[in-house]
PDB file of C-alpha atoms and ligand atoms in Angstrom:
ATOM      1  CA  UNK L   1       0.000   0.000   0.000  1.00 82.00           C
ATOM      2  CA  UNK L   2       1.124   3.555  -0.915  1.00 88.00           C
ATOM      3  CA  UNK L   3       2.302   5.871   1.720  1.00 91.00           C
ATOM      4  CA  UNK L   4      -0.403   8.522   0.670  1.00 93.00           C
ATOM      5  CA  UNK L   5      -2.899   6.098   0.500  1.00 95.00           C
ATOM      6  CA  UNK L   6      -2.225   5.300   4.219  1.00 95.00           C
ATOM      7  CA  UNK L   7      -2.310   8.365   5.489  1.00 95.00           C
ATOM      8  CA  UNK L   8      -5.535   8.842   3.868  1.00 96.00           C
ATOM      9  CA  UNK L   9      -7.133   6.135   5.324  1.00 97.00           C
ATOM     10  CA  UNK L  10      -5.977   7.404   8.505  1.00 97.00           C
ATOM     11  CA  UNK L  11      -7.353  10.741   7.631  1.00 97.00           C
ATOM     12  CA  UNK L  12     -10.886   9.554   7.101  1.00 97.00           C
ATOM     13  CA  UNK L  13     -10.952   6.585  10.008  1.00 97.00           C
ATOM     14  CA  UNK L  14     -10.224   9.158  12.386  1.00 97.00           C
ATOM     15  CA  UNK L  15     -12.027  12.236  11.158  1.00 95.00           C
ATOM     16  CA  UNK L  16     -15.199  10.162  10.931  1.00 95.00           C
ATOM     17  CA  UNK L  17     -14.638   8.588  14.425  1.00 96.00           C
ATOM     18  CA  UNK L  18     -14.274  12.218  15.400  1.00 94.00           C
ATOM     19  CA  UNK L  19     -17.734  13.110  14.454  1.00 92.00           C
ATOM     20  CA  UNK L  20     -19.484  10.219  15.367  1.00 92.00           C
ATOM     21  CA  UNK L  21     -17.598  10.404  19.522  1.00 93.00           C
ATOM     22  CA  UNK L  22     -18.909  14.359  19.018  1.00 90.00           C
ATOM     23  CA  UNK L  23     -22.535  13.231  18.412  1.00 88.00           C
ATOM     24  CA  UNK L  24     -22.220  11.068  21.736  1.00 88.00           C
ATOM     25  CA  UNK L  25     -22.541  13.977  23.778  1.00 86.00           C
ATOM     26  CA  UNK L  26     -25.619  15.213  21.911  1.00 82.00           C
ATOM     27  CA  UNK L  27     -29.204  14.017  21.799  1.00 81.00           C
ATOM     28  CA  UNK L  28     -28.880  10.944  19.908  1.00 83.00           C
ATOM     29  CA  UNK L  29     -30.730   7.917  20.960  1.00 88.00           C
ATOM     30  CA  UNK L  30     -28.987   4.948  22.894  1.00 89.00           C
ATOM     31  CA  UNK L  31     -29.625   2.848  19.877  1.00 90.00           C
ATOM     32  CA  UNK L  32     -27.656   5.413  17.831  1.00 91.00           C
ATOM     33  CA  UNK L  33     -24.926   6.000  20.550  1.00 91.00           C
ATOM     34  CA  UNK L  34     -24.534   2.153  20.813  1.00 93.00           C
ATOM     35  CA  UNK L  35     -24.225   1.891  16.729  1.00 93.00           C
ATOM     36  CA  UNK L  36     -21.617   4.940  16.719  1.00 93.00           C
ATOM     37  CA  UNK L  37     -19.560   3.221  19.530  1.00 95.00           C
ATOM     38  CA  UNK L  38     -19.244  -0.088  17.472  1.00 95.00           C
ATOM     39  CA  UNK L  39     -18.489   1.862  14.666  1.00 95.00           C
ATOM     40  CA  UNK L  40     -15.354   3.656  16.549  1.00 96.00           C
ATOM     41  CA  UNK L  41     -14.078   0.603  18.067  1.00 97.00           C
ATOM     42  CA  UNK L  42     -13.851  -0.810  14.691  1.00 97.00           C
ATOM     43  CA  UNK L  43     -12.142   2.011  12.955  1.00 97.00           C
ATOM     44  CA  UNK L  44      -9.475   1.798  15.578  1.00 97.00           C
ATOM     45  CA  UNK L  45      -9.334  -2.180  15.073  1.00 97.00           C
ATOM     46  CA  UNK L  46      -8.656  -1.577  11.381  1.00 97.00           C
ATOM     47  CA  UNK L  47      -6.130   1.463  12.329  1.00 97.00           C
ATOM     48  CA  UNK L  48      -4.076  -1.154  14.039  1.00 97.00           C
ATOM     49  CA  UNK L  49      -4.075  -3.302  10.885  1.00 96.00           C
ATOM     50  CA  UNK L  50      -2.846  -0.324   9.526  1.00 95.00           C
ATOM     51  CA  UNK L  51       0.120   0.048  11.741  1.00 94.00           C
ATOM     52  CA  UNK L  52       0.525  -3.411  11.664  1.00 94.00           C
ATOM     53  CA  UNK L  53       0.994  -3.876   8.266  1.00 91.00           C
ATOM     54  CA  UNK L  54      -1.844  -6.824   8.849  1.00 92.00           C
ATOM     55  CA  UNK L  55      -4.167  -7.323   5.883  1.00 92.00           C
ATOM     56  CA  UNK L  56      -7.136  -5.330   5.366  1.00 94.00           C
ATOM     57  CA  UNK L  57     -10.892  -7.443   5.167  1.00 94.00           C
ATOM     58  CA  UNK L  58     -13.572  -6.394   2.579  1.00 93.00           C
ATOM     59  CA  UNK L  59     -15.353  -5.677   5.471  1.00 94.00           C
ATOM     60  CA  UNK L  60     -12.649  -3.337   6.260  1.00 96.00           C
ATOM     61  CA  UNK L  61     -12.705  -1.898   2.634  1.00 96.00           C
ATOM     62  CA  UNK L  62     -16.708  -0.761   2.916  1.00 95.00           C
ATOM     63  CA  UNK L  63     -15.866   0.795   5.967  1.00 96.00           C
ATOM     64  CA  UNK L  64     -12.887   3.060   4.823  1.00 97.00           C
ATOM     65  CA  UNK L  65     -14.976   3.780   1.564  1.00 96.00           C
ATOM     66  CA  UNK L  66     -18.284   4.676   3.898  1.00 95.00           C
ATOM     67  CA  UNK L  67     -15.925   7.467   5.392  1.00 96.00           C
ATOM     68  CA  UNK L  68     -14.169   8.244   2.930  1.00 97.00           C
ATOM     69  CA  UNK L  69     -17.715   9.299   1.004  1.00 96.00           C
ATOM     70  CA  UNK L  70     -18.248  12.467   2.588  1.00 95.00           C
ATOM     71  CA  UNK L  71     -14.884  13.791   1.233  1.00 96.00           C
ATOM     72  CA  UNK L  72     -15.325  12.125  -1.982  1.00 95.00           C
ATOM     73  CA  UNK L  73     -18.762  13.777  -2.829  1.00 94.00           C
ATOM     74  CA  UNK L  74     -16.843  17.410  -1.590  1.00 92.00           C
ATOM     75  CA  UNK L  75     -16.675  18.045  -5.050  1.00 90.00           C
ATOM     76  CA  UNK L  76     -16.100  21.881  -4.031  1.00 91.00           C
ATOM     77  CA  UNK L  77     -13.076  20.733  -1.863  1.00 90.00           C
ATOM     78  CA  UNK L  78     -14.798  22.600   1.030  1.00 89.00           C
ATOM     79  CA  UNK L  79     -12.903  20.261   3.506  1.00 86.00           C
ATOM     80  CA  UNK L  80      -9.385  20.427   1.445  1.00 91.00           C
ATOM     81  CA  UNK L  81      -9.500  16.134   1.069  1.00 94.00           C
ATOM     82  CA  UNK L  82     -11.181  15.819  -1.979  1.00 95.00           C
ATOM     83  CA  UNK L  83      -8.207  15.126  -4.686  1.00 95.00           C
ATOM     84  CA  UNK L  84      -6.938  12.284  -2.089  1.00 95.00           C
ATOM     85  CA  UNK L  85     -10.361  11.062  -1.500  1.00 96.00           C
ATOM     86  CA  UNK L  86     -10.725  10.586  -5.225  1.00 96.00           C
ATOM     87  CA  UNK L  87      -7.726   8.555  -5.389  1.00 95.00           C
ATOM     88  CA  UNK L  88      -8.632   6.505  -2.323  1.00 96.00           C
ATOM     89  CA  UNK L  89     -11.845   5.745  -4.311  1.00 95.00           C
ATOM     90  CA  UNK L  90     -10.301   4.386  -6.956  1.00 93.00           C
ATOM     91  CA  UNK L  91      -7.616   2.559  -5.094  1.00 94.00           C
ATOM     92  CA  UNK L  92     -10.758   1.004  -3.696  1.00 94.00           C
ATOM     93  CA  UNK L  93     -11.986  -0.406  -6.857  1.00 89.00           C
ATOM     94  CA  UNK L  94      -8.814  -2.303  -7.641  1.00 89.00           C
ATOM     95  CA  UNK L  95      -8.729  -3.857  -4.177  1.00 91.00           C
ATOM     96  CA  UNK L  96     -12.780  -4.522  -3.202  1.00 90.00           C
ATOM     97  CA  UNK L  97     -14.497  -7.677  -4.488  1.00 87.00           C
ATOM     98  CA  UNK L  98     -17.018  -7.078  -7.553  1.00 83.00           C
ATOM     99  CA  UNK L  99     -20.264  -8.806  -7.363  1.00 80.00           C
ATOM    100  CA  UNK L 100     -22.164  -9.601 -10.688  1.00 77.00           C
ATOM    101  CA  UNK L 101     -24.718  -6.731 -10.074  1.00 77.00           C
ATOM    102  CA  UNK L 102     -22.441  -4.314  -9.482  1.00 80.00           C
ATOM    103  CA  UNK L 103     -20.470  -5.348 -12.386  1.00 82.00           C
ATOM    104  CA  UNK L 104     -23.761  -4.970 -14.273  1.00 80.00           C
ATOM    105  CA  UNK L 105     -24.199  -1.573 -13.101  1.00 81.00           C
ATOM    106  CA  UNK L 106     -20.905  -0.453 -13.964  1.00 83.00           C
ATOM    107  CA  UNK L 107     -21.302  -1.138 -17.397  1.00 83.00           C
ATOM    108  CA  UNK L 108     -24.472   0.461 -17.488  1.00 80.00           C
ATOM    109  CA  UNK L 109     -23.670   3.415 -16.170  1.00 81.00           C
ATOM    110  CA  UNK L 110     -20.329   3.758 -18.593  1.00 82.00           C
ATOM    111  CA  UNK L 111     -21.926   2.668 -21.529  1.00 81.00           C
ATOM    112  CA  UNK L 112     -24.936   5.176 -20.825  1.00 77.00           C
ATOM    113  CA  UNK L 113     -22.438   8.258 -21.069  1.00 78.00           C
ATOM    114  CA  UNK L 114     -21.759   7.279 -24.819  1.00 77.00           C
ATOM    115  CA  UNK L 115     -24.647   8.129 -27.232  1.00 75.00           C
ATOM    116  CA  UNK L 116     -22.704   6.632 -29.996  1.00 81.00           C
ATOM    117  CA  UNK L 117     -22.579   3.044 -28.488  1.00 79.00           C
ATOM    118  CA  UNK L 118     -23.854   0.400 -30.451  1.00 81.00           C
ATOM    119  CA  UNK L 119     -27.289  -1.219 -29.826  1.00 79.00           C
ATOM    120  CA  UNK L 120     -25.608  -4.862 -30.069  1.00 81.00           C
ATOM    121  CA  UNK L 121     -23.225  -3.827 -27.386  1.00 82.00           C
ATOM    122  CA  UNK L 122     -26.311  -3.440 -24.971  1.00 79.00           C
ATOM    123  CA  UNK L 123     -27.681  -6.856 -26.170  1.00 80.00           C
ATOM    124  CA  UNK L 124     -24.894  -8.694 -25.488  1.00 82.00           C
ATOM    125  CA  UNK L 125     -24.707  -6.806 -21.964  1.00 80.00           C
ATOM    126  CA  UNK L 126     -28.543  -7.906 -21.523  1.00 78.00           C
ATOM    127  CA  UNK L 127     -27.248 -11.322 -22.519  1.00 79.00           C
ATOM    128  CA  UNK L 128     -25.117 -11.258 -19.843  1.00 78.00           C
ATOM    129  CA  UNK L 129     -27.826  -9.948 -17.370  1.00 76.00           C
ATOM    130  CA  UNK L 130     -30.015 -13.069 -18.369  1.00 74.00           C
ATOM    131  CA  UNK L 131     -26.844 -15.421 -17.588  1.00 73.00           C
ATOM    132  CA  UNK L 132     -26.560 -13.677 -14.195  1.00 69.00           C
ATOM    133  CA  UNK L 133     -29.934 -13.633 -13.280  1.00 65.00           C
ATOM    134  CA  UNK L 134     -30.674 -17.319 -14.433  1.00 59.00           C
ATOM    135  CA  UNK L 135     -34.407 -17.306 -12.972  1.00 58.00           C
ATOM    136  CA  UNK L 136     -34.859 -14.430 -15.520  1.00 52.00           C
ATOM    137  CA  UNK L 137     -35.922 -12.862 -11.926  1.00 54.00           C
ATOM    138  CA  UNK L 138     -34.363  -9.777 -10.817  1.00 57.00           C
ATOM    139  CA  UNK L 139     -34.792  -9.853  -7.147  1.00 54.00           C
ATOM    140  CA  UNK L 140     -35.188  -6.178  -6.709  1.00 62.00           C
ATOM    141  CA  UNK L 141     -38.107  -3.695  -7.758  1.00 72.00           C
ATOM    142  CA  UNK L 142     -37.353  -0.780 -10.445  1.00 83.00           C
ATOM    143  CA  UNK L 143     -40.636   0.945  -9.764  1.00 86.00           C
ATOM    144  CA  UNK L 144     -42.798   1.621  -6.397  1.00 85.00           C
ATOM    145  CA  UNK L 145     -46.622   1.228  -6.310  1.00 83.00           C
ATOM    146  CA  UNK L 146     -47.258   4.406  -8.319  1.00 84.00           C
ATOM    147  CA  UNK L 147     -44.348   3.385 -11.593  1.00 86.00           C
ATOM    148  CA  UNK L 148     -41.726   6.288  -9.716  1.00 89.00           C
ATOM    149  CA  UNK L 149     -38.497   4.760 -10.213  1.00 89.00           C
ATOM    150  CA  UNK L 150     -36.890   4.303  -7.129  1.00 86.00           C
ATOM    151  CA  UNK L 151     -33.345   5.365  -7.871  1.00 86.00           C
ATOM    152  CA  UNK L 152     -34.815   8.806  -8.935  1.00 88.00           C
ATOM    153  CA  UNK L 153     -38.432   9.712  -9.011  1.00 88.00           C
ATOM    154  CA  UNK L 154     -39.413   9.941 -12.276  1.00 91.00           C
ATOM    155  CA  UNK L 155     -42.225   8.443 -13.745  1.00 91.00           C
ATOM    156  CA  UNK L 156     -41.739   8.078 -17.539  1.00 92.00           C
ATOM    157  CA  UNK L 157     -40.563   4.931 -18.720  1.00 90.00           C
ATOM    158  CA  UNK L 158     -39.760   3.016 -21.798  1.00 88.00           C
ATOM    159  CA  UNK L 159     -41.053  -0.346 -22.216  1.00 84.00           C
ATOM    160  CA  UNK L 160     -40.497  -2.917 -24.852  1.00 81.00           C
ATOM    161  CA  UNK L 161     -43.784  -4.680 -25.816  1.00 79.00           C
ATOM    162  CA  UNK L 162     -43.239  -8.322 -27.781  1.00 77.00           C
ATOM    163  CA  UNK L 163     -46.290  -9.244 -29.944  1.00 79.00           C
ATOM    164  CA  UNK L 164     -45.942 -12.413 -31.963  1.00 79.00           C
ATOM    165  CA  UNK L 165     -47.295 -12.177 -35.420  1.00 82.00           C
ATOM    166  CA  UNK L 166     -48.442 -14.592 -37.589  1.00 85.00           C
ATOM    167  CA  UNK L 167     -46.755 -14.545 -41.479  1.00 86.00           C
ATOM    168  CA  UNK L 168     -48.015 -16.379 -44.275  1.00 86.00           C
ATOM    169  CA  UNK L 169     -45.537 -15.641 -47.048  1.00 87.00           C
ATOM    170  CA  UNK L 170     -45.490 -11.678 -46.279  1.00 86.00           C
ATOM    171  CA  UNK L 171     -48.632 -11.751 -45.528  1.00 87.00           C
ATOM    172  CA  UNK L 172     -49.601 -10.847 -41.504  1.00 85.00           C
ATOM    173  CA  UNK L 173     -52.679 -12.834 -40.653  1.00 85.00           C
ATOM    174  CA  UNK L 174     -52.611 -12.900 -37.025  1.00 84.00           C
ATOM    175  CA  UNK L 175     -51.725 -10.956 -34.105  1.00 81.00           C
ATOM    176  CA  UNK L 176     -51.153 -11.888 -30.486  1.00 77.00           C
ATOM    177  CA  UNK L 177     -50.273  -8.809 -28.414  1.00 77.00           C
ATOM    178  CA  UNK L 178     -47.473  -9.250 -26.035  1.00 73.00           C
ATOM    179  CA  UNK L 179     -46.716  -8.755 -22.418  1.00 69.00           C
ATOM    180  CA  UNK L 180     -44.626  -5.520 -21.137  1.00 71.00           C
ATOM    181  CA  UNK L 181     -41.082  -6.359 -20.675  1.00 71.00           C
ATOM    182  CA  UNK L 182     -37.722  -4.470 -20.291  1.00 77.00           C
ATOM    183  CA  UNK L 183     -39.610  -1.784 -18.554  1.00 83.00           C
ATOM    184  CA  UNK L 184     -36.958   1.446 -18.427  1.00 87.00           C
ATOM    185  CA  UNK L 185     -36.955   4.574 -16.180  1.00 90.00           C
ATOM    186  CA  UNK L 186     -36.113   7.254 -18.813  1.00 91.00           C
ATOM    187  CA  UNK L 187     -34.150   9.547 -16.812  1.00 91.00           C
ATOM    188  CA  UNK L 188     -31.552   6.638 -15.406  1.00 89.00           C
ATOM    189  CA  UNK L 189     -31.569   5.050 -18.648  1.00 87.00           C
ATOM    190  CA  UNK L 190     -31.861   6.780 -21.808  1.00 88.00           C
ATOM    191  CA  UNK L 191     -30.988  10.767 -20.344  1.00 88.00           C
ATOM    192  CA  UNK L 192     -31.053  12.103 -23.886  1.00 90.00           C
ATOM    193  CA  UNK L 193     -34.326  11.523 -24.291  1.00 91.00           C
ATOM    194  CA  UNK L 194     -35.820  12.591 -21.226  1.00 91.00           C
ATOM    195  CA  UNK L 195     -36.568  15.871 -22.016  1.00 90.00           C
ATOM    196  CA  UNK L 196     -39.198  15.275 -24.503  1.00 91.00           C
ATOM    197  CA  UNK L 197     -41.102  13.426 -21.543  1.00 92.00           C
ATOM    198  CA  UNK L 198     -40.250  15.698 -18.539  1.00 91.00           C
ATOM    199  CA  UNK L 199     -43.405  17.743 -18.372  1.00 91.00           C
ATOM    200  CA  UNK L 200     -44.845  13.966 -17.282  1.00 91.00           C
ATOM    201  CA  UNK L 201     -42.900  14.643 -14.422  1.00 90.00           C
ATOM    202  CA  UNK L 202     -44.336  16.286 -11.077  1.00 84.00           C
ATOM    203  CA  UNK L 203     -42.588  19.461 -11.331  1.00 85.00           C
ATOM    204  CA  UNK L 204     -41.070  18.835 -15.024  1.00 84.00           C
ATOM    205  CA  UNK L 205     -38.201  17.132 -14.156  1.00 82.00           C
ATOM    206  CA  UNK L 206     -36.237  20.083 -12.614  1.00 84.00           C
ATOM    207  CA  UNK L 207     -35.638  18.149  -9.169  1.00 81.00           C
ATOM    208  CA  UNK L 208     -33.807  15.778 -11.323  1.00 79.00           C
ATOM    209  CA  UNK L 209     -31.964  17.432 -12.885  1.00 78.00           C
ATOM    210  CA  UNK L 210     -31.246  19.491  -9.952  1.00 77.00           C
ATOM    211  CA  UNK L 211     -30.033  15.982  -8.002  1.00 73.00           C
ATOM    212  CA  UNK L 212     -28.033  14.720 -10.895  1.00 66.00           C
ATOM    213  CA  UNK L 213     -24.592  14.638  -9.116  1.00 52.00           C
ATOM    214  CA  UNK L 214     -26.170  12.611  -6.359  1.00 49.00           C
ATOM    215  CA  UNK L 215     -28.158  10.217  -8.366  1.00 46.00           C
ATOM    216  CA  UNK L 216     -24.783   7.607  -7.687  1.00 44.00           C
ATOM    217  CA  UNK L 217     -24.812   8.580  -3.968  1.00 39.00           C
ATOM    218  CA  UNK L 218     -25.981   5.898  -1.236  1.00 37.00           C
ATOM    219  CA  UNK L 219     -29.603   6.589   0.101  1.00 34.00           C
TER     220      UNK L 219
HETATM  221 ZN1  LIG V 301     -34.959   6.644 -12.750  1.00 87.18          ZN
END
Protein backbone atom coordinates (compact mmCIF):
# COMPACT_ATOMS: atom_id res chain seq x y z
CA UNK A 1 0.00 0.00 0.00
CA UNK A 2 1.12 3.55 -0.91
CA UNK A 3 2.30 5.87 1.72
CA UNK A 4 -0.40 8.52 0.67
CA UNK A 5 -2.90 6.10 0.50
CA UNK A 6 -2.23 5.30 4.22
CA UNK A 7 -2.31 8.37 5.49
CA UNK A 8 -5.53 8.84 3.87
CA UNK A 9 -7.13 6.13 5.32
CA UNK A 10 -5.98 7.40 8.51
CA UNK A 11 -7.35 10.74 7.63
CA UNK A 12 -10.89 9.55 7.10
CA UNK A 13 -10.95 6.59 10.01
CA UNK A 14 -10.22 9.16 12.39
CA UNK A 15 -12.03 12.24 11.16
CA UNK A 16 -15.20 10.16 10.93
CA UNK A 17 -14.64 8.59 14.42
CA UNK A 18 -14.27 12.22 15.40
CA UNK A 19 -17.73 13.11 14.45
CA UNK A 20 -19.48 10.22 15.37
CA UNK A 21 -17.60 10.40 19.52
CA UNK A 22 -18.91 14.36 19.02
CA UNK A 23 -22.53 13.23 18.41
CA UNK A 24 -22.22 11.07 21.74
CA UNK A 25 -22.54 13.98 23.78
CA UNK A 26 -25.62 15.21 21.91
CA UNK A 27 -29.20 14.02 21.80
CA UNK A 28 -28.88 10.94 19.91
CA UNK A 29 -30.73 7.92 20.96
CA UNK A 30 -28.99 4.95 22.89
CA UNK A 31 -29.63 2.85 19.88
CA UNK A 32 -27.66 5.41 17.83
CA UNK A 33 -24.93 6.00 20.55
CA UNK A 34 -24.53 2.15 20.81
CA UNK A 35 -24.22 1.89 16.73
CA UNK A 36 -21.62 4.94 16.72
CA UNK A 37 -19.56 3.22 19.53
CA UNK A 38 -19.24 -0.09 17.47
CA UNK A 39 -18.49 1.86 14.67
CA UNK A 40 -15.35 3.66 16.55
CA UNK A 41 -14.08 0.60 18.07
CA UNK A 42 -13.85 -0.81 14.69
CA UNK A 43 -12.14 2.01 12.96
CA UNK A 44 -9.48 1.80 15.58
CA UNK A 45 -9.33 -2.18 15.07
CA UNK A 46 -8.66 -1.58 11.38
CA UNK A 47 -6.13 1.46 12.33
CA UNK A 48 -4.08 -1.15 14.04
CA UNK A 49 -4.07 -3.30 10.89
CA UNK A 50 -2.85 -0.32 9.53
CA UNK A 51 0.12 0.05 11.74
CA UNK A 52 0.52 -3.41 11.66
CA UNK A 53 0.99 -3.88 8.27
CA UNK A 54 -1.84 -6.82 8.85
CA UNK A 55 -4.17 -7.32 5.88
CA UNK A 56 -7.14 -5.33 5.37
CA UNK A 57 -10.89 -7.44 5.17
CA UNK A 58 -13.57 -6.39 2.58
CA UNK A 59 -15.35 -5.68 5.47
CA UNK A 60 -12.65 -3.34 6.26
CA UNK A 61 -12.70 -1.90 2.63
CA UNK A 62 -16.71 -0.76 2.92
CA UNK A 63 -15.87 0.80 5.97
CA UNK A 64 -12.89 3.06 4.82
CA UNK A 65 -14.98 3.78 1.56
CA UNK A 66 -18.28 4.68 3.90
CA UNK A 67 -15.92 7.47 5.39
CA UNK A 68 -14.17 8.24 2.93
CA UNK A 69 -17.71 9.30 1.00
CA UNK A 70 -18.25 12.47 2.59
CA UNK A 71 -14.88 13.79 1.23
CA UNK A 72 -15.32 12.12 -1.98
CA UNK A 73 -18.76 13.78 -2.83
CA UNK A 74 -16.84 17.41 -1.59
CA UNK A 75 -16.68 18.05 -5.05
CA UNK A 76 -16.10 21.88 -4.03
CA UNK A 77 -13.08 20.73 -1.86
CA UNK A 78 -14.80 22.60 1.03
CA UNK A 79 -12.90 20.26 3.51
CA UNK A 80 -9.39 20.43 1.44
CA UNK A 81 -9.50 16.13 1.07
CA UNK A 82 -11.18 15.82 -1.98
CA UNK A 83 -8.21 15.13 -4.69
CA UNK A 84 -6.94 12.28 -2.09
CA UNK A 85 -10.36 11.06 -1.50
CA UNK A 86 -10.72 10.59 -5.22
CA UNK A 87 -7.73 8.56 -5.39
CA UNK A 88 -8.63 6.51 -2.32
CA UNK A 89 -11.85 5.74 -4.31
CA UNK A 90 -10.30 4.39 -6.96
CA UNK A 91 -7.62 2.56 -5.09
CA UNK A 92 -10.76 1.00 -3.70
CA UNK A 93 -11.99 -0.41 -6.86
CA UNK A 94 -8.81 -2.30 -7.64
CA UNK A 95 -8.73 -3.86 -4.18
CA UNK A 96 -12.78 -4.52 -3.20
CA UNK A 97 -14.50 -7.68 -4.49
CA UNK A 98 -17.02 -7.08 -7.55
CA UNK A 99 -20.26 -8.81 -7.36
CA UNK A 100 -22.16 -9.60 -10.69
CA UNK A 101 -24.72 -6.73 -10.07
CA UNK A 102 -22.44 -4.31 -9.48
CA UNK A 103 -20.47 -5.35 -12.39
CA UNK A 104 -23.76 -4.97 -14.27
CA UNK A 105 -24.20 -1.57 -13.10
CA UNK A 106 -20.90 -0.45 -13.96
CA UNK A 107 -21.30 -1.14 -17.40
CA UNK A 108 -24.47 0.46 -17.49
CA UNK A 109 -23.67 3.42 -16.17
CA UNK A 110 -20.33 3.76 -18.59
CA UNK A 111 -21.93 2.67 -21.53
CA UNK A 112 -24.94 5.18 -20.82
CA UNK A 113 -22.44 8.26 -21.07
CA UNK A 114 -21.76 7.28 -24.82
CA UNK A 115 -24.65 8.13 -27.23
CA UNK A 116 -22.70 6.63 -30.00
CA UNK A 117 -22.58 3.04 -28.49
CA UNK A 118 -23.85 0.40 -30.45
CA UNK A 119 -27.29 -1.22 -29.83
CA UNK A 120 -25.61 -4.86 -30.07
CA UNK A 121 -23.22 -3.83 -27.39
CA UNK A 122 -26.31 -3.44 -24.97
CA UNK A 123 -27.68 -6.86 -26.17
CA UNK A 124 -24.89 -8.69 -25.49
CA UNK A 125 -24.71 -6.81 -21.96
CA UNK A 126 -28.54 -7.91 -21.52
CA UNK A 127 -27.25 -11.32 -22.52
CA UNK A 128 -25.12 -11.26 -19.84
CA UNK A 129 -27.83 -9.95 -17.37
CA UNK A 130 -30.01 -13.07 -18.37
CA UNK A 131 -26.84 -15.42 -17.59
CA UNK A 132 -26.56 -13.68 -14.19
CA UNK A 133 -29.93 -13.63 -13.28
CA UNK A 134 -30.67 -17.32 -14.43
CA UNK A 135 -34.41 -17.31 -12.97
CA UNK A 136 -34.86 -14.43 -15.52
CA UNK A 137 -35.92 -12.86 -11.93
CA UNK A 138 -34.36 -9.78 -10.82
CA UNK A 139 -34.79 -9.85 -7.15
CA UNK A 140 -35.19 -6.18 -6.71
CA UNK A 141 -38.11 -3.69 -7.76
CA UNK A 142 -37.35 -0.78 -10.45
CA UNK A 143 -40.64 0.95 -9.76
CA UNK A 144 -42.80 1.62 -6.40
CA UNK A 145 -46.62 1.23 -6.31
CA UNK A 146 -47.26 4.41 -8.32
CA UNK A 147 -44.35 3.38 -11.59
CA UNK A 148 -41.73 6.29 -9.72
CA UNK A 149 -38.50 4.76 -10.21
CA UNK A 150 -36.89 4.30 -7.13
CA UNK A 151 -33.35 5.37 -7.87
CA UNK A 152 -34.81 8.81 -8.93
CA UNK A 153 -38.43 9.71 -9.01
CA UNK A 154 -39.41 9.94 -12.28
CA UNK A 155 -42.22 8.44 -13.74
CA UNK A 156 -41.74 8.08 -17.54
CA UNK A 157 -40.56 4.93 -18.72
CA UNK A 158 -39.76 3.02 -21.80
CA UNK A 159 -41.05 -0.35 -22.22
CA UNK A 160 -40.50 -2.92 -24.85
CA UNK A 161 -43.78 -4.68 -25.82
CA UNK A 162 -43.24 -8.32 -27.78
CA UNK A 163 -46.29 -9.24 -29.94
CA UNK A 164 -45.94 -12.41 -31.96
CA UNK A 165 -47.30 -12.18 -35.42
CA UNK A 166 -48.44 -14.59 -37.59
CA UNK A 167 -46.75 -14.54 -41.48
CA UNK A 168 -48.01 -16.38 -44.27
CA UNK A 169 -45.54 -15.64 -47.05
CA UNK A 170 -45.49 -11.68 -46.28
CA UNK A 171 -48.63 -11.75 -45.53
CA UNK A 172 -49.60 -10.85 -41.50
CA UNK A 173 -52.68 -12.83 -40.65
CA UNK A 174 -52.61 -12.90 -37.02
CA UNK A 175 -51.72 -10.96 -34.10
CA UNK A 176 -51.15 -11.89 -30.49
CA UNK A 177 -50.27 -8.81 -28.41
CA UNK A 178 -47.47 -9.25 -26.04
CA UNK A 179 -46.72 -8.76 -22.42
CA UNK A 180 -44.63 -5.52 -21.14
CA UNK A 181 -41.08 -6.36 -20.67
CA UNK A 182 -37.72 -4.47 -20.29
CA UNK A 183 -39.61 -1.78 -18.55
CA UNK A 184 -36.96 1.45 -18.43
CA UNK A 185 -36.96 4.57 -16.18
CA UNK A 186 -36.11 7.25 -18.81
CA UNK A 187 -34.15 9.55 -16.81
CA UNK A 188 -31.55 6.64 -15.41
CA UNK A 189 -31.57 5.05 -18.65
CA UNK A 190 -31.86 6.78 -21.81
CA UNK A 191 -30.99 10.77 -20.34
CA UNK A 192 -31.05 12.10 -23.89
CA UNK A 193 -34.33 11.52 -24.29
CA UNK A 194 -35.82 12.59 -21.23
CA UNK A 195 -36.57 15.87 -22.02
CA UNK A 196 -39.20 15.28 -24.50
CA UNK A 197 -41.10 13.43 -21.54
CA UNK A 198 -40.25 15.70 -18.54
CA UNK A 199 -43.41 17.74 -18.37
CA UNK A 200 -44.84 13.97 -17.28
CA UNK A 201 -42.90 14.64 -14.42
CA UNK A 202 -44.34 16.29 -11.08
CA UNK A 203 -42.59 19.46 -11.33
CA UNK A 204 -41.07 18.84 -15.02
CA UNK A 205 -38.20 17.13 -14.16
CA UNK A 206 -36.24 20.08 -12.61
CA UNK A 207 -35.64 18.15 -9.17
CA UNK A 208 -33.81 15.78 -11.32
CA UNK A 209 -31.96 17.43 -12.89
CA UNK A 210 -31.25 19.49 -9.95
CA UNK A 211 -30.03 15.98 -8.00
CA UNK A 212 -28.03 14.72 -10.90
CA UNK A 213 -24.59 14.64 -9.12
CA UNK A 214 -26.17 12.61 -6.36
CA UNK A 215 -28.16 10.22 -8.37
CA UNK A 216 -24.78 7.61 -7.69
CA UNK A 217 -24.81 8.58 -3.97
CA UNK A 218 -25.98 5.90 -1.24
CA UNK A 219 -29.60 6.59 0.10
ZN1 LIG B 1 -34.96 6.64 -12.75
Amino acid sequence: MNAAIKKHIQFVLEDDSEVMSAALTGDLDDENKRMNRALIKRHEAILAKLDNGKTLSQEDLQLIRDANEIHLNDGANLNGHHRQAVKLDRWLDHMMELDKDKAMQILEQWLDRDARTPARVYRALHTLWEEATPNDVVDEDAFDDEGRCFKCGSRVSFADVADTVVFVGDEIVKRYDGDITNRNCVWCNHPKQYSEFAHHDDDGGSSMRANRHQSGARR
